[in-house]
CSV table of C-alpha atoms and ligand atoms in Angstrom, one decimal:
chain,number,residue,atom,x,y,z
A,1,MET,CA,0.5,31.6,14.0
A,2,THR,CA,-1.8,31.6,17.0
A,3,ARG,CA,-3.0,28.1,17.7
A,4,ALA,CA,-6.6,27.2,18.3
A,5,SER,CA,-7.2,25.1,21.4
A,6,TRP,CA,-7.8,21.3,21.2
A,7,GLN,CA,-11.5,21.8,21.7
A,8,GLU,CA,-11.7,24.6,19.1
A,9,ILE,CA,-10.0,22.4,16.4
A,10,GLN,CA,-12.2,19.4,17.2
A,11,ARG,CA,-15.4,21.5,17.1
A,12,ALA,CA,-14.5,23.1,13.8
A,13,ASP,CA,-13.4,19.7,12.4
A,14,SER,CA,-16.7,18.2,13.5
A,15,ALA,CA,-18.7,20.9,11.8
A,16,ALA,CA,-17.1,20.7,8.4
A,17,ILE,CA,-14.9,17.7,7.8
A,18,TRP,CA,-15.4,14.1,6.9
A,19,HIS,CA,-12.6,11.7,8.1
A,20,PRO,CA,-11.7,8.3,6.4
A,21,TYR,CA,-14.2,5.5,7.0
A,22,ALA,CA,-16.0,7.7,9.6
A,23,PRO,CA,-19.4,9.2,10.2
A,24,ALA,CA,-19.9,12.8,9.3
A,25,THR,CA,-20.0,13.7,13.0
A,26,GLY,CA,-16.7,11.9,13.9
A,27,GLY,CA,-14.8,15.1,14.8
A,28,ALA,CA,-14.9,14.4,18.6
A,29,ASP,CA,-12.9,11.3,18.1
A,30,VAL,CA,-9.9,12.8,16.2
A,31,TYR,CA,-6.7,14.0,17.8
A,32,PRO,CA,-5.4,17.4,16.7
A,33,VAL,CA,-1.7,17.2,15.7
A,34,THR,CA,0.6,20.2,15.7
A,35,SER,CA,3.9,18.7,14.5
A,36,ALA,CA,5.8,15.5,14.0
A,37,SER,CA,9.5,14.7,14.1
A,38,GLY,CA,11.3,11.4,13.8
A,39,VAL,CA,8.9,8.7,15.0
A,40,ARG,CA,6.9,11.1,17.3
A,41,ILE,CA,3.6,12.8,16.5
A,42,LYS,CA,3.0,15.8,18.8
A,43,LEU,CA,-0.6,16.5,19.8
A,44,ALA,CA,-2.1,20.0,20.4
A,45,ASP,CA,-2.0,19.4,24.2
A,46,GLY,CA,1.7,18.7,24.1
A,47,ARG,CA,1.5,14.9,24.4
A,48,GLU,CA,3.8,12.9,22.1
A,49,LEU,CA,2.9,9.6,20.5
A,50,ILE,CA,5.3,7.0,19.1
A,51,ASP,CA,4.0,6.4,15.6
A,52,GLY,CA,3.4,2.7,14.9
A,53,MET,CA,1.6,3.2,11.6
A,54,ALA,CA,4.1,5.3,9.5
A,55,SER,CA,1.0,7.2,8.5
A,56,TRP,CA,-0.4,4.1,6.7
A,57,TRP,CA,2.9,2.6,5.4
A,58,CYS,CA,4.3,5.9,4.0
A,59,ALA,CA,6.6,7.7,6.5
A,60,ILE,CA,9.5,5.2,6.2
A,61,HIS,CA,12.1,7.7,7.3
A,62,GLY,CA,10.0,9.3,10.0
A,63,TYR,CA,8.7,12.9,10.0
A,64,ASN,CA,10.4,16.2,9.4
A,65,HIS,CA,13.5,14.5,7.9
A,66,PRO,CA,16.3,17.1,7.1
A,67,VAL,CA,17.1,15.3,3.8
A,68,LEU,CA,13.6,15.2,2.6
A,69,ASN,CA,12.9,18.8,3.8
A,70,ARG,CA,15.9,20.0,1.8
A,71,ALA,CA,14.6,18.2,-1.3
A,72,VAL,CA,11.2,19.9,-1.1
A,73,GLU,CA,12.8,23.3,-0.4
A,74,ALA,CA,15.2,23.1,-3.3
A,75,GLN,CA,12.6,22.0,-5.7
A,76,LEU,CA,10.2,24.8,-4.5
A,77,HIS,CA,12.6,27.4,-5.9
A,78,ASP,CA,12.8,25.7,-9.3
A,79,VAL,CA,9.3,24.7,-10.1
A,80,SER,CA,6.5,23.4,-7.9
A,81,HIS,CA,4.2,22.2,-10.6
A,82,VAL,CA,3.9,22.3,-14.3
A,83,MET,CA,1.6,20.3,-16.6
A,84,PHE,CA,3.1,17.0,-17.9
A,85,GLY,CA,1.4,17.1,-21.3
A,86,GLY,CA,4.1,18.2,-23.8
A,87,LEU,CA,6.5,19.2,-21.0
A,88,THR,CA,9.0,17.3,-18.9
A,89,HIS,CA,11.5,17.9,-16.1
A,90,GLU,CA,14.5,16.3,-14.4
A,91,PRO,CA,12.8,15.2,-11.2
A,92,ALA,CA,10.4,13.0,-13.2
A,93,VAL,CA,13.1,11.7,-15.6
A,94,GLN,CA,15.5,10.8,-12.8
A,95,LEU,CA,12.8,9.2,-10.7
A,96,ALA,CA,11.6,7.1,-13.6
A,97,GLU,CA,15.2,6.0,-14.4
A,98,LEU,CA,15.7,5.0,-10.8
A,99,LEU,CA,12.4,3.1,-10.6
A,100,VAL,CA,13.2,1.2,-13.8
A,101,GLU,CA,16.7,0.4,-12.4
A,102,LEU,CA,15.3,-0.9,-9.0
A,103,THR,CA,12.5,-3.0,-10.5
A,104,PRO,CA,12.9,-6.1,-12.7
A,105,VAL,CA,14.6,-5.3,-16.0
A,106,ALA,CA,11.4,-6.1,-18.1
A,107,LEU,CA,9.5,-3.2,-16.4
A,108,ASP,CA,10.9,-0.4,-18.4
A,109,ARG,CA,8.2,2.3,-18.7
A,110,VAL,CA,6.7,4.5,-16.0
A,111,PHE,CA,3.3,6.2,-15.8
A,112,PHE,CA,3.1,8.7,-12.9
A,113,SER,CA,-0.2,9.5,-11.2
A,114,ASP,CA,-1.4,11.1,-8.0
A,115,SER,CA,-2.4,8.3,-5.6
A,116,GLY,CA,-2.3,4.5,-5.2
A,117,SER,CA,-5.9,4.1,-6.2
A,118,VAL,CA,-5.3,6.0,-9.4
A,119,SER,CA,-2.2,3.9,-10.2
A,120,VAL,CA,-4.5,0.8,-9.9
A,121,GLU,CA,-7.0,2.4,-12.2
A,122,VAL,CA,-4.1,3.1,-14.6
A,123,ALA,CA,-3.0,-0.5,-14.4
A,124,MET,CA,-6.5,-1.7,-15.2
A,125,LYS,CA,-6.8,0.7,-18.1
A,126,MET,CA,-3.4,-0.4,-19.4
A,127,ALA,CA,-4.4,-4.1,-19.3
A,128,ILE,CA,-7.8,-3.5,-21.0
A,129,GLN,CA,-6.4,-1.1,-23.6
A,130,TYR,CA,-3.6,-3.5,-24.3
A,131,TRP,CA,-6.0,-6.3,-25.2
A,132,TYR,CA,-8.2,-3.9,-27.2
A,133,SER,CA,-5.2,-2.7,-29.1
A,134,THR,CA,-4.0,-6.3,-29.9
A,135,GLY,CA,-7.4,-7.5,-31.2
A,136,LYS,CA,-9.0,-9.0,-28.1
A,137,PRO,CA,-11.5,-6.3,-27.0
A,138,GLU,CA,-13.5,-9.0,-25.1
A,139,LYS,CA,-10.8,-9.3,-22.4
A,140,GLN,CA,-12.0,-6.6,-20.0
A,141,LYS,CA,-12.5,-8.3,-16.6
A,142,LEU,CA,-10.1,-8.6,-13.8
A,143,LEU,CA,-9.5,-11.4,-11.3
A,144,SER,CA,-8.3,-10.6,-7.8
A,145,LEU,CA,-7.9,-12.3,-4.4
A,146,ARG,CA,-10.4,-12.4,-1.5
A,147,ASN,CA,-9.0,-10.3,1.4
A,148,GLY,CA,-7.3,-8.1,-1.1
A,149,TYR,CA,-7.2,-4.3,-1.0
A,150,HIS,CA,-6.4,-2.1,-4.0
A,151,GLY,CA,-7.9,1.3,-3.2
A,152,ASP,CA,-11.2,3.2,-3.0
A,153,THR,CA,-12.0,4.6,-6.4
A,154,PHE,CA,-14.6,2.6,-8.4
A,155,GLY,CA,-12.2,0.5,-10.5
A,156,ALA,CA,-9.8,-0.2,-7.6
A,157,MET,CA,-12.7,-0.8,-5.2
A,158,SER,CA,-14.2,-3.4,-7.6
A,159,LEU,CA,-11.0,-5.4,-7.0
A,160,CYS,CA,-11.1,-5.3,-3.1
A,161,ASP,CA,-12.6,-8.1,-1.1
A,162,PRO,CA,-16.3,-8.0,-1.8
A,163,VAL,CA,-17.3,-8.4,1.8
A,164,THR,CA,-14.8,-6.1,3.7
A,165,GLY,CA,-15.0,-3.7,0.7
A,166,MET,CA,-18.8,-3.5,1.2
A,167,HIS,CA,-19.5,-4.0,-2.5
A,168,HIS,CA,-23.3,-4.3,-1.9
A,169,LEU,CA,-23.5,-0.6,-1.0
A,170,PHE,CA,-22.6,0.4,-4.5
A,171,GLY,CA,-24.8,-2.0,-6.5
A,172,ALA,CA,-24.7,-2.0,-10.3
A,173,ALA,CA,-22.4,1.1,-10.3
A,174,LEU,CA,-19.5,-1.2,-9.4
A,175,PRO,CA,-17.8,-3.2,-12.2
A,176,GLN,CA,-18.3,-7.0,-11.5
A,177,GLN,CA,-14.9,-8.8,-11.2
A,178,LEU,CA,-13.9,-12.3,-10.4
A,179,PHE,CA,-12.4,-13.4,-7.1
A,180,ALA,CA,-10.2,-16.3,-6.2
A,181,PRO,CA,-9.8,-17.5,-2.6
A,182,ALA,CA,-7.0,-15.8,-0.6
A,183,PRO,CA,-3.9,-18.0,-0.6
A,184,THR,CA,-3.7,-20.3,2.4
A,185,CYS,CA,-0.1,-21.5,2.0
A,186,ALA,CA,2.0,-19.7,4.7
A,187,PHE,CA,4.8,-17.4,3.9
A,188,ASP,CA,7.5,-19.9,4.9
A,189,ALA,CA,5.7,-22.9,3.5
A,190,PRO,CA,5.6,-24.4,0.0
A,191,CYS,CA,2.6,-23.8,-2.3
A,192,GLU,CA,1.0,-27.0,-3.4
A,193,ASP,CA,-1.0,-27.2,-6.6
A,194,ALA,CA,-4.1,-27.6,-4.4
A,195,ASP,CA,-3.4,-24.2,-2.9
A,196,ILE,CA,-3.9,-22.5,-6.3
A,197,ALA,CA,-6.4,-24.9,-7.8
A,198,ALA,CA,-9.4,-22.6,-7.5
A,199,MET,CA,-7.4,-19.8,-9.2
A,200,LYS,CA,-6.6,-22.2,-12.0
A,201,VAL,CA,-10.2,-23.1,-12.5
A,202,LEU,CA,-11.3,-19.5,-12.7
A,203,LEU,CA,-8.5,-18.8,-15.2
A,204,GLU,CA,-9.5,-21.8,-17.3
A,205,GLN,CA,-13.2,-20.9,-17.3
A,206,HIS,CA,-12.8,-17.1,-17.9
A,207,CYS,CA,-9.5,-16.6,-19.8
A,208,ASN,CA,-11.4,-15.3,-22.8
A,209,GLU,CA,-12.9,-12.4,-20.9
A,210,LEU,CA,-10.0,-11.8,-18.5
A,211,ALA,CA,-7.6,-8.9,-19.1
A,212,ALA,CA,-5.5,-9.4,-16.0
A,213,VAL,CA,-5.1,-11.0,-12.5
A,214,ILE,CA,-4.1,-8.4,-9.8
A,215,VAL,CA,-2.6,-9.4,-6.4
A,216,GLU,CA,-0.7,-7.8,-3.6
A,217,PRO,CA,2.5,-10.0,-3.7
A,218,VAL,CA,3.3,-12.0,-0.5
A,219,ALA,CA,1.5,-9.6,1.9
A,220,GLN,CA,-2.1,-8.7,1.7
A,221,GLY,CA,-2.5,-5.3,3.4
A,222,ALA,CA,-5.7,-3.5,4.5
A,223,GLY,CA,-7.9,-6.4,3.4
A,224,GLY,CA,-6.6,-8.7,6.2
A,225,MET,CA,-2.9,-8.3,6.8
A,226,ARG,CA,-2.2,-11.9,5.6
A,227,PHE,CA,1.1,-13.2,4.4
A,228,TYR,CA,1.5,-16.1,1.9
A,229,SER,CA,4.0,-18.2,0.2
A,230,PRO,CA,6.1,-16.6,-2.6
A,231,GLN,CA,5.8,-19.9,-4.5
A,232,TYR,CA,2.1,-19.0,-5.0
A,233,LEU,CA,3.3,-16.1,-7.2
A,234,VAL,CA,5.6,-18.5,-9.2
A,235,LYS,CA,2.6,-20.7,-9.9
A,236,LEU,CA,0.4,-17.8,-10.6
A,237,ARG,CA,2.8,-16.4,-13.2
A,238,ALA,CA,2.9,-19.7,-15.0
A,239,LEU,CA,-0.9,-19.9,-15.0
A,240,CYS,CA,-1.2,-16.4,-16.4
A,241,ASP,CA,1.2,-17.3,-19.2
A,242,GLU,CA,-0.6,-20.5,-19.9
A,243,TYR,CA,-4.0,-18.8,-20.2
A,244,ASP,CA,-2.8,-15.6,-21.8
A,245,VAL,CA,-3.9,-13.3,-19.0
A,246,LEU,CA,-1.7,-10.3,-17.8
A,247,LEU,CA,-0.4,-10.2,-14.2
A,248,ILE,CA,-0.5,-7.0,-12.2
A,249,PHE,CA,1.3,-6.7,-8.8
A,250,ASP,CA,0.0,-4.0,-6.4
A,251,GLU,CA,3.1,-3.1,-4.3
A,252,ILE,CA,1.7,0.1,-3.1
A,253,ALA,CA,2.0,-1.1,0.5
A,254,THR,CA,4.8,-3.6,0.2
A,255,GLY,CA,7.2,-1.6,-1.9
A,256,PHE,CA,10.4,0.1,-0.6
A,257,GLY,CA,11.7,-2.5,1.8
A,258,ARG,CA,8.6,-3.1,4.0
A,259,THR,CA,8.7,-6.9,3.6
A,260,GLY,CA,12.5,-7.2,3.9
A,261,LYS,CA,13.1,-7.0,0.1
A,262,MET,CA,13.1,-3.7,-1.8
A,263,PHE,CA,9.9,-5.1,-3.6
A,264,ALA,CA,7.9,-8.1,-2.3
A,265,LEU,CA,8.1,-9.6,-5.8
A,266,GLU,CA,11.8,-10.3,-5.1
A,267,HIS,CA,10.8,-13.0,-2.6
A,268,ALA,CA,9.6,-15.0,-5.6
A,269,ASN,CA,11.7,-13.5,-8.4
A,270,VAL,CA,8.5,-13.2,-10.4
A,271,VAL,CA,8.1,-10.4,-12.9
A,272,PRO,CA,4.6,-9.0,-13.4
A,273,ASP,CA,3.4,-7.3,-16.7
A,274,ILE,CA,2.4,-4.2,-14.7
A,275,LEU,CA,3.5,-3.0,-11.3
A,276,CYS,CA,1.8,-0.3,-9.0
A,277,LEU,CA,3.9,1.7,-6.5
A,278,GLY,CA,2.8,4.4,-4.1
A,279,LYS,CA,2.6,5.1,-0.4
A,280,ALA,CA,6.3,5.1,0.7
A,281,LEU,CA,7.4,6.3,-2.7
A,282,THR,CA,7.8,9.9,-1.4
A,283,GLY,CA,8.7,8.8,2.1
A,284,GLY,CA,5.3,10.0,3.2
A,285,TYR,CA,5.8,13.6,2.3
A,286,MET,CA,3.2,13.9,-0.4
A,287,THR,CA,1.0,12.0,-2.7
A,288,LEU,CA,2.5,10.3,-5.7
A,289,ALA,CA,2.2,6.9,-7.4
A,290,ALA,CA,3.6,5.1,-10.4
A,291,THR,CA,2.5,2.3,-12.7
A,292,LEU,CA,5.3,0.5,-14.4
A,293,CYS,CA,4.8,-1.8,-17.4
A,294,THR,CA,6.8,-4.0,-19.8
A,295,ALA,CA,7.6,-3.1,-23.4
A,296,ARG,CA,5.0,-5.7,-24.5
A,297,ILE,CA,2.3,-3.6,-22.9
A,298,SER,CA,3.6,-0.1,-23.9
A,299,SER,CA,4.3,-1.1,-27.5
A,300,GLY,CA,1.0,-3.0,-27.8
A,301,ILE,CA,-1.0,0.0,-26.7
A,302,THR,CA,1.1,2.4,-28.8
A,303,ALA,CA,0.7,0.3,-31.9
A,304,GLY,CA,-3.1,0.1,-31.4
A,305,GLU,CA,-6.0,2.1,-32.7
A,306,ALA,CA,-5.7,5.1,-30.2
A,307,GLY,CA,-1.9,5.2,-30.7
A,308,ALA,CA,-1.7,6.5,-27.1
A,309,PHE,CA,-2.5,5.5,-23.6
A,310,MET,CA,-5.7,7.3,-22.7
A,311,HIS,CA,-5.0,8.7,-19.2
A,312,GLY,CA,-3.4,11.9,-17.9
A,313,PRO,CA,-4.0,13.3,-14.4
A,314,THR,CA,-3.6,17.1,-13.9
A,315,PHE,CA,-1.0,16.6,-11.2
A,316,MET,CA,0.9,13.9,-13.1
A,317,ALA,CA,4.6,13.7,-12.2
A,318,ASN,CA,4.3,16.7,-9.9
A,319,PRO,CA,7.9,18.0,-9.6
A,320,LEU,CA,7.8,18.6,-5.8
A,321,ALA,CA,6.6,15.0,-5.3
A,322,CYS,CA,9.1,13.5,-7.8
A,323,ALA,CA,12.0,15.4,-6.2
A,324,THR,CA,11.0,14.2,-2.8
A,325,ALA,CA,10.6,10.6,-4.0
A,326,LEU,CA,14.1,10.7,-5.5
A,327,ALA,CA,15.5,12.0,-2.2
A,328,SER,CA,13.6,9.4,-0.2
A,329,ILE,CA,14.7,6.4,-2.4
A,330,ARG,CA,18.3,7.6,-2.5
A,331,LEU,CA,18.2,8.0,1.3
A,332,LEU,CA,16.9,4.5,1.7
A,333,LEU,CA,19.6,3.1,-0.7
A,334,SER,CA,22.3,5.0,1.2
A,335,GLN,CA,21.5,3.1,4.4
A,336,PRO,CA,21.8,-0.6,5.5
A,337,TRP,CA,18.0,-0.8,5.2
A,338,ARG,CA,17.9,-4.6,5.0
A,339,ARG,CA,19.6,-4.9,8.3
A,340,THR,CA,17.2,-2.3,9.8
A,341,VAL,CA,14.1,-4.1,8.6
A,342,GLU,CA,15.6,-7.4,9.9
A,343,ARG,CA,16.2,-5.7,13.3
A,344,LEU,CA,12.6,-4.4,13.3
A,345,HIS,CA,11.3,-7.8,12.4
A,346,GLY,CA,13.1,-9.4,15.3
A,347,GLU,CA,11.9,-6.7,17.7
A,348,LEU,CA,8.3,-6.8,16.5
A,349,SER,CA,8.3,-10.6,16.7
A,350,ALA,CA,9.7,-10.7,20.2
A,351,GLY,CA,7.7,-7.8,21.4
A,352,LEU,CA,4.3,-9.1,20.2
A,353,ALA,CA,4.9,-12.8,21.1
A,354,PRO,CA,3.4,-12.5,24.6
A,355,ALA,CA,0.0,-11.6,23.0
A,356,ARG,CA,-0.2,-15.3,22.0
A,357,GLU,CA,-1.1,-16.0,25.7
A,358,CYS,CA,-4.2,-13.9,25.5
A,359,SER,CA,-7.5,-15.8,25.1
A,360,ASN,CA,-8.9,-13.2,22.8
A,361,VAL,CA,-6.0,-13.5,20.3
A,362,ALA,CA,-6.4,-15.7,17.3
A,363,ASP,CA,-2.9,-15.2,15.8
A,364,VAL,CA,0.3,-13.2,16.0
A,365,ARG,CA,2.3,-12.8,12.8
A,366,THR,CA,5.2,-10.7,11.5
A,367,LEU,CA,6.9,-10.2,8.1
A,368,GLY,CA,9.6,-7.7,7.5
A,369,ALA,CA,8.7,-4.5,9.4
A,370,ILE,CA,5.1,-5.5,9.8
A,371,GLY,CA,3.7,-6.8,13.1
A,372,VAL,CA,0.1,-8.1,13.4
A,373,ILE,CA,-2.1,-9.3,16.3
A,374,GLU,CA,-5.3,-10.8,15.0
A,375,LEU,CA,-8.1,-10.9,17.6
A,376,ARG,CA,-11.1,-13.3,17.7
A,377,GLU,CA,-13.6,-10.4,17.7
A,378,ALA,CA,-13.5,-6.9,16.0
A,379,VAL,CA,-12.4,-4.1,18.3
A,380,ASP,CA,-14.5,-1.1,19.2
A,381,MET,CA,-12.3,1.8,17.9
A,382,ARG,CA,-13.9,4.3,20.3
A,383,VAL,CA,-12.7,2.2,23.2
A,384,VAL,CA,-9.4,1.1,21.9
A,385,GLN,CA,-8.0,4.3,20.3
A,386,PRO,CA,-7.8,6.2,23.7
A,387,MET,CA,-6.1,3.2,25.3
A,388,PHE,CA,-3.2,3.5,22.8
A,389,VAL,CA,-3.0,7.3,23.2
A,390,GLU,CA,-2.9,7.0,27.0
A,391,ARG,CA,0.1,4.6,26.5
A,392,GLY,CA,1.9,7.2,24.3
A,393,VAL,CA,1.6,5.3,21.0
A,394,TRP,CA,-0.3,5.7,17.8
A,395,VAL,CA,-1.8,2.5,16.6
A,396,ARG,CA,-5.0,2.5,14.5
A,397,PRO,CA,-6.6,-1.0,14.5
A,398,PHE,CA,-9.3,-2.0,12.1
A,399,GLY,CA,-11.7,-4.9,12.5
A,400,LYS,CA,-10.0,-7.8,14.3
A,401,LEU,CA,-6.5,-6.5,13.5
A,402,VAL,CA,-4.2,-4.6,15.7
A,403,TYR,CA,-1.1,-4.0,13.7
A,404,ALA,CA,2.0,-1.9,13.3
A,405,MET,CA,4.4,-1.0,10.4
A,406,PRO,CA,6.7,1.6,12.1
A,407,PRO,CA,9.0,4.1,10.3
A,408,TYR,CA,12.3,2.3,9.7
A,409,VAL,CA,14.1,4.9,11.9
A,410,MET,CA,12.3,3.7,15.0
A,411,GLY,CA,14.9,2.7,17.7
A,412,THR,CA,14.8,-0.4,19.8
A,413,ALA,CA,13.4,1.2,22.9
A,414,ASP,CA,10.5,2.8,21.0
A,415,VAL,CA,9.7,-0.5,19.4
A,416,ALA,CA,9.6,-2.1,22.8
A,417,THR,CA,7.2,0.7,24.1
A,418,LEU,CA,5.1,0.2,21.0
A,419,THR,CA,4.8,-3.6,21.2
A,420,ALA,CA,4.3,-3.5,25.0
A,421,ALA,CA,1.4,-1.1,24.5
A,422,MET,CA,-0.1,-3.3,21.8
A,423,VAL,CA,0.1,-6.4,24.0
A,424,ASP,CA,-1.1,-4.5,27.1
A,425,VAL,CA,-4.2,-3.0,25.3
A,426,VAL,CA,-5.1,-6.4,23.7
A,427,ALA,CA,-4.8,-8.1,27.1
A,428,GLY,CA,-7.1,-5.5,28.7
A,429,LEU,CA,-9.9,-5.9,26.2
B,1,PLP,C1,-3.2,2.1,0.2
B,1,PLP,C2,-3.3,1.1,-0.9
B,1,PLP,C3,-3.9,1.4,-2.2
B,1,PLP,C4,-4.6,2.7,-2.4
B,1,PLP,O1,-3.7,3.8,-2.3
B,1,PLP,P1,-4.2,5.3,-2.1
B,1,PLP,O2,-3.0,6.1,-2.2
B,1,PLP,O3,-4.8,5.3,-0.7
B,1,PLP,O4,-5.2,5.6,-3.1
B,1,PLP,C5,-3.9,0.4,-3.1
B,1,PLP,N1,-3.4,-0.8,-3.0
B,1,PLP,C6,-2.8,-1.1,-1.8
B,1,PLP,C7,-2.1,-2.5,-1.6
B,1,PLP,C8,-2.7,-0.2,-0.7
B,1,PLP,O5,-2.1,-0.6,0.4
């Protein structure tokens, strides 16, 4: 294939494409990529960037991994896609078995969908249809946390932080949900009753109309990169049981080892009624998500009026994606991934610590293979993005947050380059 020049790609991009959270004319600010391998993204002008983002939490094994490549190629020769209504296939069956085995025992049924946001929509529909089926059709609202992020489709967006999620732009088209304050108890601190008092009041007042509470366990991602005490989840589970409200965990960002446990819920040993997985599920190769639920939910819905769960995406359980997810999870399990995440944690913590000296830095925090520098003021992306690229790293800040969640395969020297660049850029603002 003859390659277009950097400028040609940018010009064509600018003319026709809309990028995420970007103006229609943002094409001049995007960097053309020609390939990626390991932790390096290669740009069209030959420069290589060390990837600090794992393509938004996904590429845990890095890019162009031989094991994942082989899984895609092998599946390609069997079947790339087939409808899931009335048909099934081994990649889906084996992946579902593995997800059920890896997650808490009570979560024993898997619904596949095509993206994280859709898996959240599915979780919301499961919760609402469960209550409808069991004679409580008035339980339709959800309660989530401020600073939360659950996706960009309407249902998922209605659960995101109302301010950073810009709910006012969508007016009455957006379902109205309830919000509790973000937990303030630190990850390594206990959670006092006072820390969850506002949540308790909301549950007490609204339990009759509440289908479920949804949270990102232990680590809030795109809504603020905040970490909180696992004990909060223990108390939340008890409150949900007390007020007969379902509990949904959104582990789309935290799943598959990112916080140091296979799933963040293991920090608290709390079992939700419904669990959402996505992002790193396929090792970043393609889009796939899963919503798991307990027998209480699946049998409640099945015994109800509809007799079936009313959802079914066209690309449900896509065989290529399922085969890649299987290979990615098996690859993870075949490695000492806990030690790797611990190493990354140590290196991110040590590497980012000097940022604490900067007067524009409000906080530096790490959990598992996540490193965050929180600034006092929001950064100007158009200024900051080229500063990272000049230093040979790919970091994409948002708002006041400059953060990294590298692929697990990143070596010590590359982590040092990455964190040094983050500190250097922050110090130069
Ligand atoms: C990214 C994310 C989503 C949405 O997933 P998409 O695949 O982008 O639709 C939902 N919840 C959390 C916690 C996420 O990090």
